[in-house]
Amino acid sequence: MDTDRLDAALTAALEEVEPDHSGETSDYLDDVAGRQRDGLAAAVCTVDGHQASAGEAEHAFALQSVSKALTYAVVLEEVGLDAVLEHVGVEPSGEAFNHLSLHDDGRPYNPLINAGAIMAHALVPGKDAQTRAGLLLDRYSAMAGARLEVSEGVRAAESARADRNLGLAHLLADPGVLPIEAREAVDGYLTQCSILVTAPQLAVMGATLAAGGVNPLTGERVLQEWVAEQSLSVMLTCGMYDATGQWVAEVGVPAKSGVSGALLGAVPGAVGIATWSPRLDERGNSMRGIGIFERLSERWDLHVLRHRGALAGLRGAD
Ligand code: GLN
């Protein structure tokens, strides 16, 4: 593969969105040292291990809600589909990310809204918070092919603003469906939100999902194939909060956004894509990140629902 072509496409997309400084940054950044409200980076990693990046590729930012998709994958792998589905559903909520959105039986609608993500975190195996955080860091690092770390600064800024998440966790704990104590579940969830990545590392995580669970750089099978498929399914239907329908219609790539301005996309069988640009639209999605994805989807023909491919599978079937 000609990686110069990948580099050129990324650079062109970045140049086009660069002048847009609209949108606001998330309030937690007010308390984070070294924040760069107008930072911009993008990276890709193909399922056969070709990488390209543009912009501030060295800058590490917090995963924030992108971690929700990654923890969902880890708990599917660790405890299995049935146990996970007993605790959290797979339906888009159509509500904001921090809305309660519970089914009548007390299960959060999906793992990519806060209530569902707190529940998913509570399913991570481990006797205490440290063990659970350690397992997540290990698994995230295996997906990224790099040793990742938690930002204590981000974690402190998030902990100072945890009232709503604590409220959600207590409402989950009240009917007895939250497997661990509410405070511990929120602390753990905010710790995973505070894990730092660069755009190239995040693109490798996306490539691991796109490659059916095998990290294309290290060759390690991090997730079983069905786990990658389940995670990508939920990302496609729920990954952009209450803007997911529009996202699928326009971009058509399973994705997950975070209030740090992170955006992760994975095109099965093709590529992981990551962008970082902290200014957000009113739904909490990165303004320029969306702009880059729109351009790359168009340029590389990435929409996963375009008519192609499946007939070959049918022809091969007996
Ligand atoms: N830490 C944030 C929260 O739960 C993550 C939100 C997000 O990225 N949308 O409040």
Coordinates of C-alpha atoms and ligand atoms in Angstrom, one line a residue:
M1 CA 0.0 0.0 0.0
D2 CA 1.1 3.5 -0.8
T3 CA 1.2 5.2 2.6
D4 CA 2.0 8.5 1.0
R5 CA -1.5 8.5 -0.5
L6 CA -3.0 7.9 3.0
D7 CA -0.8 10.8 4.4
A8 CA -1.9 13.1 1.6
A9 CA -5.6 12.4 2.1
L10 CA -5.3 13.0 5.9
T11 CA -3.3 16.2 5.4
A12 CA -5.8 17.5 2.9
A13 CA -8.8 16.7 5.2
L14 CA -7.0 18.4 8.1
E15 CA -6.3 21.5 6.0
E16 CA -9.9 21.8 5.0
V17 CA -11.3 21.7 8.5
E18 CA -8.5 23.6 10.3
P19 CA -10.0 27.1 10.0
D20 CA -13.2 26.1 11.8
H21 CA -12.9 27.2 15.4
S22 CA -16.5 27.0 16.3
G23 CA -17.9 24.9 19.1
E24 CA -17.1 24.9 22.8
T25 CA -14.7 22.7 24.8
S26 CA -15.9 20.5 27.7
D27 CA -15.7 22.1 31.1
Y28 CA -13.4 19.5 32.6
L29 CA -10.6 20.9 30.4
D30 CA -10.8 24.1 32.5
D31 CA -8.9 22.2 35.2
V32 CA -6.5 20.3 33.0
A33 CA -2.9 21.6 32.5
G34 CA -1.5 21.6 29.0
R35 CA -5.0 21.5 27.4
Q36 CA -5.0 22.7 23.8
R37 CA -8.5 23.8 22.9
D38 CA -7.6 24.2 19.2
G39 CA -5.4 21.1 18.8
L40 CA -6.0 18.9 15.8
A41 CA -4.7 15.5 14.8
A42 CA -5.8 12.5 12.7
A43 CA -4.4 9.1 12.1
V44 CA -5.3 5.8 10.4
C45 CA -4.1 2.3 10.7
T46 CA -5.2 -0.3 8.1
V47 CA -6.0 -3.9 9.0
D48 CA -2.8 -4.9 7.3
G49 CA -0.8 -2.5 9.5
H50 CA -0.2 0.5 7.3
Q51 CA -0.2 3.8 9.3
A52 CA -0.5 7.4 8.5
S53 CA -1.1 10.6 10.5
A54 CA -1.4 14.3 10.3
G55 CA -1.4 17.3 12.7
E56 CA -0.4 16.9 16.3
A57 CA 0.1 13.2 16.3
E58 CA 2.3 13.2 19.4
H59 CA -0.3 14.9 21.6
A60 CA -1.9 12.6 24.2
F61 CA -5.6 13.3 25.0
A62 CA -8.1 11.5 27.3
L63 CA -10.3 8.8 25.8
Q64 CA -13.3 10.0 27.7
S65 CA -16.4 8.4 26.3
V66 CA -14.5 6.6 23.6
S67 CA -13.5 4.3 26.5
K68 CA -17.1 3.2 26.8
A69 CA -16.8 1.2 23.6
L70 CA -13.5 -0.3 24.6
T71 CA -14.7 -1.4 28.1
Y72 CA -17.8 -2.9 26.5
A73 CA -15.5 -5.0 24.3
V74 CA -13.4 -6.0 27.3
V75 CA -16.4 -7.1 29.4
L76 CA -17.9 -9.1 26.5
E77 CA -14.6 -10.9 26.2
E78 CA -14.3 -11.5 29.9
V79 CA -17.9 -12.4 31.0
G80 CA -19.6 -13.3 27.8
L81 CA -22.6 -12.0 25.8
D82 CA -25.4 -13.3 27.9
A83 CA -24.1 -11.9 31.2
V84 CA -23.5 -8.5 29.6
L85 CA -27.0 -8.4 27.9
E86 CA -28.6 -9.2 31.3
H87 CA -27.2 -5.9 32.6
V88 CA -27.1 -3.5 29.6
G89 CA -29.1 -3.5 26.3
V90 CA -28.2 -2.6 22.7
E91 CA -30.8 0.0 21.8
P92 CA -30.1 3.6 20.9
S93 CA -31.7 5.9 23.5
G94 CA -32.2 9.0 21.3
E95 CA -31.3 10.9 24.5
A96 CA -28.3 12.9 25.6
F97 CA -25.3 10.8 26.8
N98 CA -25.9 11.6 30.5
H99 CA -29.6 10.8 30.4
L100 CA -30.7 7.9 32.6
S101 CA -32.5 6.0 29.7
L102 CA -33.4 2.6 31.4
H103 CA -35.6 -0.2 30.1
D104 CA -38.5 -1.1 32.4
D105 CA -36.4 -3.9 33.9
G106 CA -33.7 -1.4 35.0
R107 CA -31.1 -2.1 32.3
P108 CA -29.6 0.9 30.7
Y109 CA -30.4 1.2 27.0
N110 CA -26.9 0.7 25.7
P111 CA -23.3 0.7 27.0
L112 CA -22.3 3.9 25.2
I113 CA -24.4 6.3 27.3
N114 CA -23.2 7.0 30.8
A115 CA -25.6 4.8 32.7
G116 CA -24.7 1.8 30.5
A117 CA -21.0 2.6 30.6
I118 CA -21.1 2.7 34.4
M119 CA -22.9 -0.6 34.4
A120 CA -20.4 -2.1 31.9
H121 CA -17.5 -0.9 34.0
A122 CA -19.1 -2.6 37.0
L123 CA -19.0 -5.9 35.1
V124 CA -15.2 -5.8 34.7
P125 CA -13.9 -8.7 36.7
G126 CA -11.7 -7.9 39.7
K127 CA -11.9 -7.8 43.5
D128 CA -11.3 -4.1 43.8
A129 CA -11.0 -0.9 41.8
Q130 CA -7.3 -1.2 41.3
T131 CA -7.6 -4.7 39.8
R132 CA -10.4 -3.6 37.5
A133 CA -8.5 -0.5 36.3
G134 CA -5.3 -2.7 35.8
L135 CA -7.2 -5.2 33.7
L136 CA -8.7 -2.4 31.5
L137 CA -5.3 -0.7 31.1
D138 CA -3.8 -4.0 30.0
R139 CA -6.5 -4.8 27.5
Y140 CA -6.6 -1.2 26.1
S141 CA -2.8 -1.3 25.8
A142 CA -3.0 -4.6 23.9
M143 CA -5.5 -3.0 21.5
A144 CA -3.3 0.0 21.0
G145 CA 0.0 -1.9 20.8
A146 CA 1.5 0.5 23.3
R147 CA 1.6 0.9 27.1
L148 CA -1.1 3.4 28.0
E149 CA -1.5 5.4 31.2
V150 CA -4.1 7.2 33.2
S151 CA -4.0 11.0 33.5
E152 CA -4.3 11.9 37.2
G153 CA -5.1 15.5 36.2
V154 CA -8.1 14.5 34.0
R155 CA -9.2 12.0 36.7
A156 CA -9.2 14.8 39.3
A157 CA -11.1 17.2 37.0
E158 CA -13.7 14.5 36.3
S159 CA -14.0 13.5 40.0
A160 CA -14.8 17.1 40.9
R161 CA -17.7 17.0 38.5
A162 CA -19.1 13.5 39.2
D163 CA -22.4 14.4 40.8
R164 CA -24.5 13.4 37.8
N165 CA -22.7 10.2 37.2
L166 CA -23.0 9.4 40.9
G167 CA -26.7 10.0 40.7
L168 CA -27.0 7.7 37.7
A169 CA -25.0 5.0 39.5
H170 CA -27.2 5.3 42.6
L171 CA -30.3 4.9 40.5
L172 CA -28.8 1.7 39.0
A173 CA -27.7 0.4 42.4
D174 CA -31.1 1.0 44.0
P175 CA -33.0 -1.9 42.3
G176 CA -29.9 -4.1 43.0
V177 CA -28.7 -4.5 39.4
L178 CA -25.3 -2.8 39.8
P179 CA -22.8 -5.5 40.7
I180 CA -20.5 -3.2 42.7
E181 CA -20.9 -0.2 44.9
A182 CA -22.0 3.0 43.1
R183 CA -19.1 5.1 44.2
E184 CA -16.6 2.5 43.1
A185 CA -18.3 2.1 39.7
V186 CA -18.2 5.8 39.0
D187 CA -14.6 6.1 40.2
G188 CA -13.6 3.2 37.9
Y189 CA -15.6 4.6 35.0
L190 CA -13.9 8.0 35.4
T191 CA -10.5 6.3 35.6
Q192 CA -11.1 4.6 32.2
C193 CA -12.2 7.9 30.8
S194 CA -8.9 9.4 31.9
I195 CA -6.7 7.0 30.0
L196 CA -4.4 8.9 27.5
V197 CA -3.8 8.1 23.9
T198 CA -2.3 9.7 20.8
A199 CA -4.3 9.8 17.6
P200 CA -2.0 7.0 16.1
Q201 CA -2.5 4.8 19.1
L202 CA -6.3 5.3 19.0
A203 CA -6.3 4.5 15.3
V204 CA -4.5 1.2 16.1
M205 CA -7.3 0.4 18.6
G206 CA -9.8 1.0 15.8
A207 CA -7.8 -1.2 13.5
T208 CA -7.9 -4.0 16.1
L209 CA -11.7 -3.8 16.1
A210 CA -11.8 -3.5 12.3
A211 CA -9.5 -6.6 12.0
G212 CA -11.9 -8.7 14.0
G213 CA -10.0 -8.4 17.2
V214 CA -6.4 -8.9 16.1
N215 CA -4.0 -6.0 16.6
P216 CA -2.5 -5.6 13.1
L217 CA 0.8 -4.2 14.5
T218 CA 1.6 -6.8 17.2
G219 CA -0.4 -9.7 15.7
E220 CA -2.0 -10.4 19.1
R221 CA -5.6 -11.6 19.1
V222 CA -7.0 -9.2 21.8
L223 CA -10.7 -9.9 21.2
Q224 CA -12.6 -12.8 19.7
E225 CA -14.2 -12.0 16.4
W226 CA -17.8 -12.0 17.7
V227 CA -16.7 -9.4 20.4
A228 CA -15.4 -7.1 17.7
E229 CA -18.6 -7.5 15.7
Q230 CA -20.8 -6.9 18.7
S231 CA -18.8 -3.8 19.8
L232 CA -18.9 -2.4 16.3
S233 CA -22.7 -3.0 16.0
V234 CA -23.3 -1.0 19.1
M235 CA -20.9 1.7 17.9
L236 CA -22.8 2.0 14.6
T237 CA -26.2 2.3 16.3
C238 CA -25.3 4.3 19.5
G239 CA -21.8 5.7 19.2
M240 CA -22.5 9.3 18.4
Y241 CA -25.1 9.9 21.2
D242 CA -28.3 11.4 19.9
A243 CA -26.7 12.3 16.6
T244 CA -26.1 8.7 15.6
G245 CA -28.8 8.5 12.9
Q246 CA -27.5 11.5 11.1
W247 CA -23.9 10.1 11.5
V248 CA -24.8 6.8 9.9
A249 CA -26.6 8.4 7.1
E250 CA -23.8 10.8 6.3
V251 CA -20.6 9.0 7.3
G252 CA -21.6 5.4 7.7
V253 CA -18.8 4.2 9.9
P254 CA -19.1 2.5 13.4
A255 CA -17.7 5.2 15.7
K256 CA -17.4 6.5 19.2
S257 CA -16.9 10.1 20.4
G258 CA -15.7 11.6 23.6
V259 CA -15.9 15.0 25.2
S260 CA -12.1 15.4 25.0
G261 CA -12.7 15.8 21.3
A262 CA -11.6 12.3 20.5
L263 CA -13.3 10.3 17.8
L264 CA -12.7 6.7 16.9
G265 CA -14.0 4.9 13.8
A266 CA -13.5 1.4 12.6
V267 CA -14.4 0.1 9.1
P268 CA -14.6 -3.7 9.3
G269 CA -12.0 -5.4 7.2
A270 CA -10.4 -2.1 6.3
V271 CA -9.2 0.5 8.7
G272 CA -9.2 2.2 12.1
I273 CA -9.5 6.0 12.1
A274 CA -8.9 8.4 14.9
T275 CA -9.2 12.2 15.2
W276 CA -8.7 14.7 18.0
S277 CA -10.1 18.2 18.1
P278 CA -11.5 19.4 21.4
R279 CA -14.2 21.9 20.2
L280 CA -17.6 20.1 20.4
D281 CA -21.1 20.6 18.9
E282 CA -24.2 20.8 21.1
R283 CA -24.4 17.0 21.2
G284 CA -20.8 16.7 22.6
N285 CA -19.2 15.4 19.3
S286 CA -16.0 17.0 17.9
M287 CA -16.8 19.5 15.2
R288 CA -13.7 19.2 13.2
G289 CA -13.5 15.4 13.9
I290 CA -16.8 15.0 12.2
G291 CA -15.6 17.1 9.3
I292 CA -12.5 14.9 8.8
F293 CA -14.6 11.7 8.9
E294 CA -17.1 13.1 6.4
R295 CA -14.2 13.8 4.0
L296 CA -12.4 10.5 4.5
S297 CA -15.6 8.5 4.2
E298 CA -16.3 10.2 0.9
R299 CA -12.8 10.0 -0.4
W300 CA -12.1 6.4 0.5
D301 CA -15.7 5.1 0.0
L302 CA -16.0 3.9 3.6
H303 CA -19.7 3.9 4.2
V304 CA -20.4 0.4 5.5
L305 CA -23.9 0.2 4.0
R306 CA -22.9 0.9 0.5
H307 CA -24.1 -1.8 -2.0
R308 CA -21.1 -4.0 -2.4
G309 CA -19.4 -7.1 -1.2
A310 CA -22.1 -9.3 0.2
L311 CA -23.1 -11.0 -3.1
A312 CA -19.6 -12.6 -3.2
G313 CA -20.3 -14.2 0.1
L314 CA -23.7 -15.6 -1.2
R315 CA -22.1 -17.0 -4.3
G316 CA -19.5 -18.8 -2.2
A317 CA -22.2 -20.3 0.1
D318 CA -23.2 -23.9 -0.5
Ligands
GLN1 N1 -16.3 11.8 31.7 C1 -17.4 12.2 31.0 C2 -18.6 11.9 31.8 O1 -19.1 10.8 32.0 C3 -17.4 11.5 29.7 C4 -18.5 12.1 28.9 C5 -18.2 12.0 27.4 O2 -17.1 11.9 26.9 N2 -19.3 12.2 26.7 O3 -19.2 12.8 32.2

